[in-house]
Amino acid sequence: MPTLQVRRMHIDTYQEPVIYMRDDCHICQSEGFEAKSRIEVWYRQRRIIATLNVVGTPIIAPGEAGLSEAAWRALGACEGATVGVAHLQPLHSFSHVRGKLYGTPLDDAMAGAIVRDVVAGNYSDIEMATFLAACAGDRMNLQEMIALTRAMVDAGSRLSWKDAPIVDKHCVGGLPGNRTTLLVVPIVAACGLTIPKTSSRAITSPAGTADTMETLAPVKLGIEQIQRVVWDEGGCIVWGGAVNLSPADDILIRVERPLDLDSDGQLVASVLSKKIAAGSTHVLVDIPVGPTAKVRTSAAGERLVSRLRSVGDAFGLTVCGLVTDGTQPIGRGIGPALEARDVLAVLNGATEAPRDLRERALLLAASIVAMGKLIPAAEAQELVQRVLDSGAAWRKFQAICAAQGGMREPPVAGFTYAMRATHRGRVDSIDNRKLARIAKLAGAPKSAAAGIYLHCPVGRAVEVGEPLFTIHAESRGELEYARLYGESIAAVVAVTEG
């Protein structure tokens, strides 16, 4: 096998491993490597698949290959180490993707082969995008959804627990704020149920549950640590990417989100594979519906609920779907630290706590408790409200944070700018997507303190010059970038004159 010495290029290619070779590299020429070739890279017993980028400048010396940050981390080599390089053998599983493009349904064996190759890193982004496109829209029937879910579960680790029921929740997303998980978990755990919550980081949103929780406590725990926390406290809020539960999901989402493909089949497999792998027996799925949410109509929401239930039944998983209001953000903070402060305000019963966040968290928690304890909805609602109002949920949240490594204060942004009403009137609508974009331009979620604080929800009367929302950033440049975008677009927070 041909060999080269490797250099760390310090180039961020997100999660895609990339290898760089010179256009006059003797191995590049003799092996017939071309730009975008898929290359096997070997270091001792470790193997990765990387996409080749060919460079025409002396940034790399003869006999060297550069590695992106993702490739460097995955390979685990040291600077100047000798690595072997070779062409990737043809992917037999991709014939199933081509078949799906032309209408051939996926069975268990086909889905399993595709997912195993995805997890092994054998698929390029283009090949994964082709698979996602082949499954997009309504191109997957129920049996295909079950097959893909099973393949995604089988490709990773699984958690197991001593007692049932094991409850969980998920929100399909598309709604800024809405950080109910950090409230639901301690409420439900304080009610005596077991809720091991593994959550994701943001990919294209201003914050994921794991990002927000990380401003308050560590979230990168191993399987044994997670089990200890759950056994001791009845619940946890951790980053699922650290424990290899349904590992294909994070890989596919990385490609799926920028494509903005709406696919119930992929969403169902994504959500339920993680819950099954986490050992859940009962799951509540929150489906916000609104004109600028991910799910746009109630009919689409109900259709998604039906598919989630049907696939769940195939695995002995009880799934309850709740179609909720997705017309505007939930809470006031958008961004990790700002959302964390909303959560703390609700847990502490502060007078300034967002009422909508509190009420939605109680609704979701009551639904989970009713499902897990097999009690009437009214009794469950009374129980969760008592647990929150008595401070039991706050004490449970503190205990969970301590068990995960210790509680801390969320950071505060150094720079802010208020976007103000230009005329008197009433807030008529809020564009969730535009508001989320401003928060991301301000630096969220990478800058944990960055984001937006929303002052005026829908229905609120405002005067000229009154703040509609305040941009928070950790640098002047990011603040200015977000401000300029916010001022250049219309109807982020639409105020009807009157």
XYZ file of C-alpha atoms in Angstrom:
498
model
C 0.000 0.000 0.000
C 1.423 3.462 -0.923
C 2.383 5.639 2.056
C 2.610 9.352 2.840
C 3.431 11.436 5.891
C 0.488 13.309 7.369
C 0.116 16.916 8.478
C -2.691 18.494 10.454
C -4.093 21.290 8.273
C -6.342 22.872 10.935
C -9.136 23.175 8.360
C -12.674 22.776 9.705
C -14.749 20.642 7.335
C -17.378 20.012 10.038
C -17.894 16.247 10.291
C -16.605 15.322 6.818
C -13.062 13.829 6.780
C -10.999 15.415 3.991
C -7.473 14.536 2.812
C -5.317 16.983 0.837
C -2.651 15.958 -1.708
C -0.501 17.960 -4.114
C -1.337 17.780 -7.796
C 2.286 16.735 -8.465
C 2.321 14.087 -5.694
C 3.853 10.901 -7.114
C 1.281 8.723 -5.347
C -1.600 10.939 -6.421
C -0.440 10.513 -10.012
C 0.532 6.816 -9.919
C -2.665 5.740 -8.167
C -4.889 7.867 -10.404
C -6.368 9.790 -7.462
C -8.567 12.696 -8.568
C -10.351 15.482 -6.740
C -13.381 14.119 -4.859
C -11.984 10.558 -4.953
C -12.868 8.537 -1.869
C -9.630 7.425 -0.219
C -8.989 4.803 2.452
C -6.439 6.133 4.954
C -4.757 3.660 7.309
C -2.773 4.402 10.466
C -1.740 1.291 12.372
C -5.033 -0.600 12.855
C -7.274 2.433 12.368
C -8.985 3.162 9.043
C -10.973 6.159 7.864
C -12.536 7.134 4.547
C -11.738 10.662 3.393
C -12.669 12.792 0.403
C -9.649 13.956 -1.618
C -9.012 17.641 -2.322
C -6.107 18.299 -4.710
C -4.020 21.447 -4.108
C -1.758 23.214 -6.564
C 0.354 25.231 -4.121
C 3.295 24.212 -1.908
C 1.109 24.324 1.209
C 1.901 20.596 1.426
C 5.416 19.262 0.878
C 6.202 16.427 -1.571
C 5.472 13.097 0.083
C 2.951 14.633 2.488
C -0.820 14.473 2.842
C -2.850 16.993 4.820
C -5.811 16.081 6.988
C -8.815 18.204 7.920
C -9.797 18.459 11.584
C -12.500 15.800 11.194
C -10.060 13.400 9.519
C -7.322 14.150 12.054
C -9.583 13.383 15.018
C -10.959 10.217 13.438
C -7.562 8.784 12.436
C -5.762 9.575 15.689
C -2.357 9.934 14.037
C 0.488 12.188 15.173
C 2.221 14.898 13.144
C 4.534 13.357 10.546
C 3.221 9.818 11.012
C 3.298 7.475 8.039
C -0.107 6.450 6.721
C -1.238 4.136 3.973
C -3.605 5.317 1.239
C -5.716 3.336 -1.212
C -8.790 3.603 -3.409
C -12.079 2.808 -1.687
C -13.585 -0.379 -3.033
C -16.960 -0.046 -4.810
C -19.950 0.169 -2.470
C -22.328 -2.707 -3.107
C -24.981 -1.128 -0.889
C -25.237 1.880 -3.184
C -26.993 -0.323 -5.717
C -29.903 -0.362 -3.239
C -29.904 3.465 -3.247
C -30.039 3.471 -7.046
C -32.855 0.951 -6.896
C -34.762 3.148 -4.452
C -34.372 6.084 -6.840
C -36.197 4.020 -9.457
C -38.945 2.855 -7.111
C -37.656 -0.372 -5.557
C -38.732 -0.486 -1.870
C -36.084 -1.031 0.793
C -36.261 -4.226 2.833
C -34.440 -4.996 6.096
C -31.299 -6.296 4.367
C -31.042 -3.321 2.011
C -31.581 -0.730 4.737
C -29.107 -2.529 6.995
C -26.384 -2.576 4.318
C -26.836 1.132 3.557
C -26.786 2.203 7.201
C -23.742 0.066 8.026
C -21.799 1.713 5.194
C -22.967 5.180 6.287
C -21.758 4.572 9.848
C -18.464 3.129 8.580
C -17.845 6.403 6.739
C -17.979 4.736 3.333
C -20.561 7.115 1.869
C -19.567 10.525 0.550
C -21.816 13.513 1.181
C -23.040 13.247 -2.423
C -23.967 9.587 -1.954
C -25.753 10.315 1.329
C -27.600 13.225 -0.295
C -28.730 10.822 -3.045
C -30.047 8.383 -0.446
C -31.872 11.142 1.413
C -33.400 12.484 -1.791
C -34.529 8.979 -2.779
C -36.409 8.719 0.539
C -37.722 12.304 0.688
C -41.337 13.397 0.545
C -43.724 10.460 0.742
C -41.418 7.977 -0.982
C -41.174 5.613 2.004
C -43.970 3.245 2.964
C -44.532 1.976 6.497
C -42.438 -1.165 6.067
C -39.521 0.891 4.755
C -39.738 3.202 7.767
C -39.629 0.176 10.052
C -36.672 -1.285 8.138
C -34.694 1.971 8.301
C -35.479 2.413 12.010
C -34.303 -1.130 12.756
C -31.106 -0.641 10.752
C -30.296 2.591 12.585
C -30.846 0.980 15.987
C -28.738 -2.083 15.114
C -25.817 0.082 13.936
C -25.091 1.504 17.398
C -25.098 0.877 21.136
C -28.205 0.351 23.255
C -29.010 1.288 26.826
C -30.958 -1.052 29.077
C -32.695 -0.374 32.371
C -33.859 -2.505 35.269
C -37.446 -1.362 35.535
C -40.248 -0.188 33.258
C -41.699 2.122 32.184
C -38.863 4.180 30.746
C -40.334 7.437 29.426
C -38.925 10.005 27.024
C -39.894 13.022 24.944
C -38.894 14.594 21.654
C -39.787 17.756 19.779
C -39.582 17.682 15.979
C -38.195 21.239 16.080
C -38.612 24.295 13.926
C -39.616 26.519 16.847
C -37.056 28.904 18.420
C -36.811 28.733 22.201
C -39.150 25.896 23.225
C -36.566 24.515 25.630
C -39.130 22.395 27.459
C -36.887 19.348 27.915
C -34.889 21.002 30.694
C -38.168 21.467 32.567
C -39.940 18.238 31.635
C -37.088 15.936 32.715
C -36.831 17.162 36.334
C -40.629 17.410 36.682
C -41.176 13.865 35.428
C -38.244 12.468 37.433
C -39.557 14.182 40.574
C -42.896 12.429 39.910
C -41.113 9.089 40.269
C -40.691 8.082 36.627
C -37.420 7.227 34.855
C -36.538 9.550 31.963
C -33.032 9.125 30.438
C -33.000 12.018 27.954
C -30.346 11.929 25.261
C -30.442 15.088 23.161
C -28.763 16.523 20.097
C -26.731 19.633 19.446
C -27.899 22.285 17.022
C -27.025 21.842 13.370
C -28.893 24.687 11.693
C -30.826 26.117 14.668
C -29.634 28.681 17.265
C -29.531 26.037 20.013
C -30.099 22.363 20.621
C -31.125 20.901 23.963
C -27.578 19.662 24.565
C -26.152 23.131 23.801
C -28.496 24.784 26.299
C -27.933 22.173 29.002
C -24.173 22.480 28.540
C -24.299 26.083 29.766
C -25.588 24.672 33.068
C -23.847 21.280 33.429
C -21.637 18.798 31.523
C -23.487 16.802 28.862
C -20.722 14.657 27.324
C -21.105 11.519 29.427
C -20.304 7.886 28.675
C -22.830 5.068 28.904
C -21.784 4.013 32.418
C -21.941 7.629 33.622
C -25.408 8.061 32.125
C -26.624 4.893 33.816
C -25.249 6.048 37.171
C -26.945 9.454 36.898
C -30.286 7.888 35.919
C -30.127 5.228 38.611
C -29.352 7.893 41.237
C -31.697 10.672 40.095
C -34.268 9.086 37.792
C -33.280 11.201 34.801
C -30.521 12.884 32.834
C -30.088 15.442 30.045
C -27.017 14.478 28.014
C -25.585 14.728 24.509
C -26.525 11.578 22.610
C -23.625 11.950 20.174
C -21.167 10.923 22.883
C -22.611 7.440 23.383
C -23.052 6.003 19.860
C -26.831 5.620 20.060
C -28.163 5.407 16.499
C -24.893 6.866 15.108
C -26.201 6.994 11.530
C -28.689 9.659 12.559
C -26.202 12.448 13.270
C -24.331 11.620 10.050
C -27.460 11.757 7.889
C -28.806 14.885 9.607
C -25.554 16.697 8.829
C -26.322 16.270 5.115
C -30.124 16.431 5.354
C -30.512 19.778 7.114
C -28.714 21.986 4.549
C -30.790 20.314 1.807
C -33.975 21.312 3.685
C -35.678 18.066 2.681
C -39.000 17.316 4.376
C -39.252 13.577 4.850
C -41.571 11.923 7.347
C -39.834 8.600 6.781
C -36.394 9.905 7.713
C -37.805 11.886 10.643
C -39.665 8.878 12.050
C -36.594 6.641 11.787
C -34.389 9.372 13.262
C -36.595 10.021 16.293
C -37.612 6.482 17.133
C -34.233 4.826 16.548
C -32.737 7.077 19.211
C -35.559 6.362 21.664
C -35.393 2.606 21.124
C -31.599 2.660 21.496
C -31.961 4.652 24.733
C -34.159 1.883 26.152
C -37.416 3.861 26.181
C -40.784 2.129 26.447
C -43.057 5.215 26.242
C -42.354 8.336 24.174
C -44.154 11.659 23.792
C -43.439 13.566 20.569
C -44.184 17.301 20.507
C -45.122 18.483 16.995
C -45.339 22.296 16.780
C -47.431 23.405 13.795
C -47.310 26.846 12.233
C -46.678 28.731 8.981
C -42.967 29.200 9.742
C -42.439 26.011 11.803
C -41.057 22.739 10.412
C -44.557 21.209 10.234
C -46.837 23.693 8.479
C -50.371 22.252 8.842
C -52.409 20.327 11.403
C -53.132 17.657 8.778
C -49.400 17.111 8.254
C -48.937 16.952 12.014
C -51.641 14.322 12.474
C -50.213 12.289 9.585
C -46.812 12.346 11.268
C -48.365 11.241 14.584
C -49.965 8.258 12.840
C -46.666 7.188 11.288
C -44.778 7.534 14.546
C -47.339 5.371 16.337
C -47.354 2.698 13.644
C -43.564 2.367 13.551
C -43.413 2.472 17.347
C -45.894 -0.411 17.529
C -43.530 -2.555 15.431
C -40.901 -2.255 18.171
C -43.212 -2.496 21.182
C -42.765 1.232 21.806
C -45.772 3.257 22.962
C -45.767 6.598 21.144
C -48.026 9.555 21.892
C -47.946 12.517 19.520
C -49.064 15.974 20.583
C -49.763 18.613 17.920
C -49.045 22.010 19.515
C -48.995 25.696 18.614
C -45.948 26.578 16.511
C -46.925 30.059 15.362
C -44.329 31.876 17.484
C -41.265 31.182 19.655
C -41.742 29.661 23.098
C -40.078 31.532 25.932
C -38.108 34.721 25.477
C -34.540 33.517 24.999
C -33.238 32.136 21.697
C -29.692 30.803 22.021
C -28.091 28.448 24.596
C -27.509 30.751 27.584
C -30.620 32.863 27.031
C -32.794 29.741 26.845
C -31.092 28.383 29.972
C -32.001 31.542 31.867
C -35.647 31.104 30.860
C -35.545 27.547 32.220
C -34.027 28.657 35.527
C -36.664 31.383 35.877
C -39.476 28.850 35.441
C -37.918 26.347 37.849
C -37.441 29.063 40.465
C -40.950 30.462 40.036
C -39.592 33.898 39.158
C -42.167 36.577 38.346
C -40.433 37.289 35.010
C -40.497 33.611 33.955
C -42.060 33.105 30.499
C -45.577 31.852 31.094
C -45.827 30.142 27.710
C -42.710 28.063 28.402
C -44.033 27.071 31.820
C -47.472 26.099 30.477
C -46.088 24.069 27.572
C -43.668 22.221 29.832
C -46.501 21.366 32.229
C -48.660 20.155 29.333
C -45.916 17.866 28.020
C -44.907 16.635 31.472
C -48.527 15.834 32.368
C -48.958 13.855 29.142
C -45.838 11.819 29.925
C -46.854 11.210 33.535
C -50.370 10.152 32.509
C -48.889 7.754 29.953
C -46.199 6.371 32.279
C -48.286 6.065 35.447
C -51.538 5.135 33.693
C -53.459 7.852 35.528
C -56.143 10.292 34.302
C -54.957 13.451 32.543
C -56.462 15.748 35.196
C -54.651 13.902 37.989
C -51.379 14.055 36.067
C -51.797 17.784 35.435
C -52.372 18.419 39.124
C -49.337 16.320 40.084
C -46.847 18.011 37.732
C -48.031 21.488 38.707
C -47.581 20.642 42.378
C -44.093 19.266 41.724
C -43.083 22.461 39.898
C -44.705 24.927 42.311
C -43.344 23.190 45.428
C -39.743 23.470 44.248
C -39.361 19.688 43.938
C -38.573 19.992 40.218
C -35.947 22.684 40.903
C -34.290 20.490 43.516
C -34.352 17.531 41.141
C -32.808 19.632 38.360
C -29.991 20.718 40.677
C -29.392 17.094 41.676
C -29.249 15.987 38.025
C -26.757 18.761 37.224
C -24.621 17.782 40.223
C -24.680 14.118 39.186
C -23.621 15.034 35.637
C -20.575 16.923 36.897
C -21.717 20.081 38.645
C -24.002 23.027 38.005
C -22.701 26.344 36.652
C -23.939 29.794 35.680
C -24.761 30.387 32.000
C -22.545 33.055 30.362
C -23.629 36.618 29.572
C -22.988 38.331 26.220
C -20.762 41.386 26.180
C -22.641 43.208 23.410
C -26.341 43.862 22.843
C -28.521 45.838 20.463
C -32.278 46.390 20.662
C -34.404 46.242 17.503
C -37.261 48.685 18.094
C -40.772 49.247 16.789
C -40.954 51.889 14.053
C -44.640 52.549 14.647
C -47.343 52.067 17.228
C -49.568 48.999 16.987
C -49.943 45.362 17.951
C -47.640 42.412 17.225
C -49.471 40.475 14.538
C -47.001 37.669 13.742
C -43.424 36.495 14.261
C -41.347 34.746 11.604
C -39.652 31.851 13.412
C -37.126 31.224 10.640
C -35.992 34.829 10.265
C -35.677 35.258 14.024
C -33.617 32.073 14.262
C -31.361 33.287 11.454
C -30.624 36.548 13.255
C -29.730 34.592 16.391
C -27.338 32.405 14.383
C -25.723 35.414 12.721
C -25.119 36.793 16.213
C -23.041 33.692 16.940
C -25.443 31.130 18.433
C -24.997 28.307 19.218
C -21.183 28.296 18.922
C -21.057 31.411 21.087
C -23.157 30.184 23.992
C -24.153 33.651 25.235
C -25.246 34.842 21.791
C -28.788 34.928 20.478
C -31.974 36.933 20.848
C -34.195 37.988 23.715
C -37.773 38.460 22.523
C -39.658 41.239 24.320
C -42.994 41.244 22.509
C -44.978 38.062 21.775
C -47.904 37.952 19.363
C -50.830 40.080 20.552
C -48.730 42.531 22.546
C -49.406 46.264 22.041
C -46.235 48.293 21.389
C -45.325 51.959 21.185
C -42.907 53.661 18.787
C -39.337 52.963 19.878
C -40.252 50.089 22.179
C -37.813 47.120 21.943
C -39.211 44.182 19.966
C -36.179 41.981 20.522
C -32.586 42.421 21.661
C -29.633 40.848 19.866
C -26.913 39.388 22.124
C -23.394 38.719 20.789
C -19.930 37.967 22.132
C -18.168 40.247 19.632
C -18.900 43.603 18.004
C -18.506 42.094 14.537
C -21.140 39.412 15.093
C -23.489 41.947 16.649
C -23.148 44.241 13.642
C -23.611 41.348 11.206
C -26.852 40.273 12.905
C -28.090 43.862 13.221
C -27.565 44.633 9.533
C -29.433 41.493 8.504
C -32.262 42.226 10.938
C -32.669 45.745 9.564
C -32.554 44.575 5.940
C -35.539 42.234 6.097
C -39.197 42.871 6.790
C -41.762 41.310 9.103
C -39.454 39.508 11.531
C -41.794 40.794 14.238
C -44.746 42.191 12.292
C -46.584 45.092 13.966
C -49.989 46.093 12.640
C -50.496 49.837 12.912
C -53.272 51.049 15.100
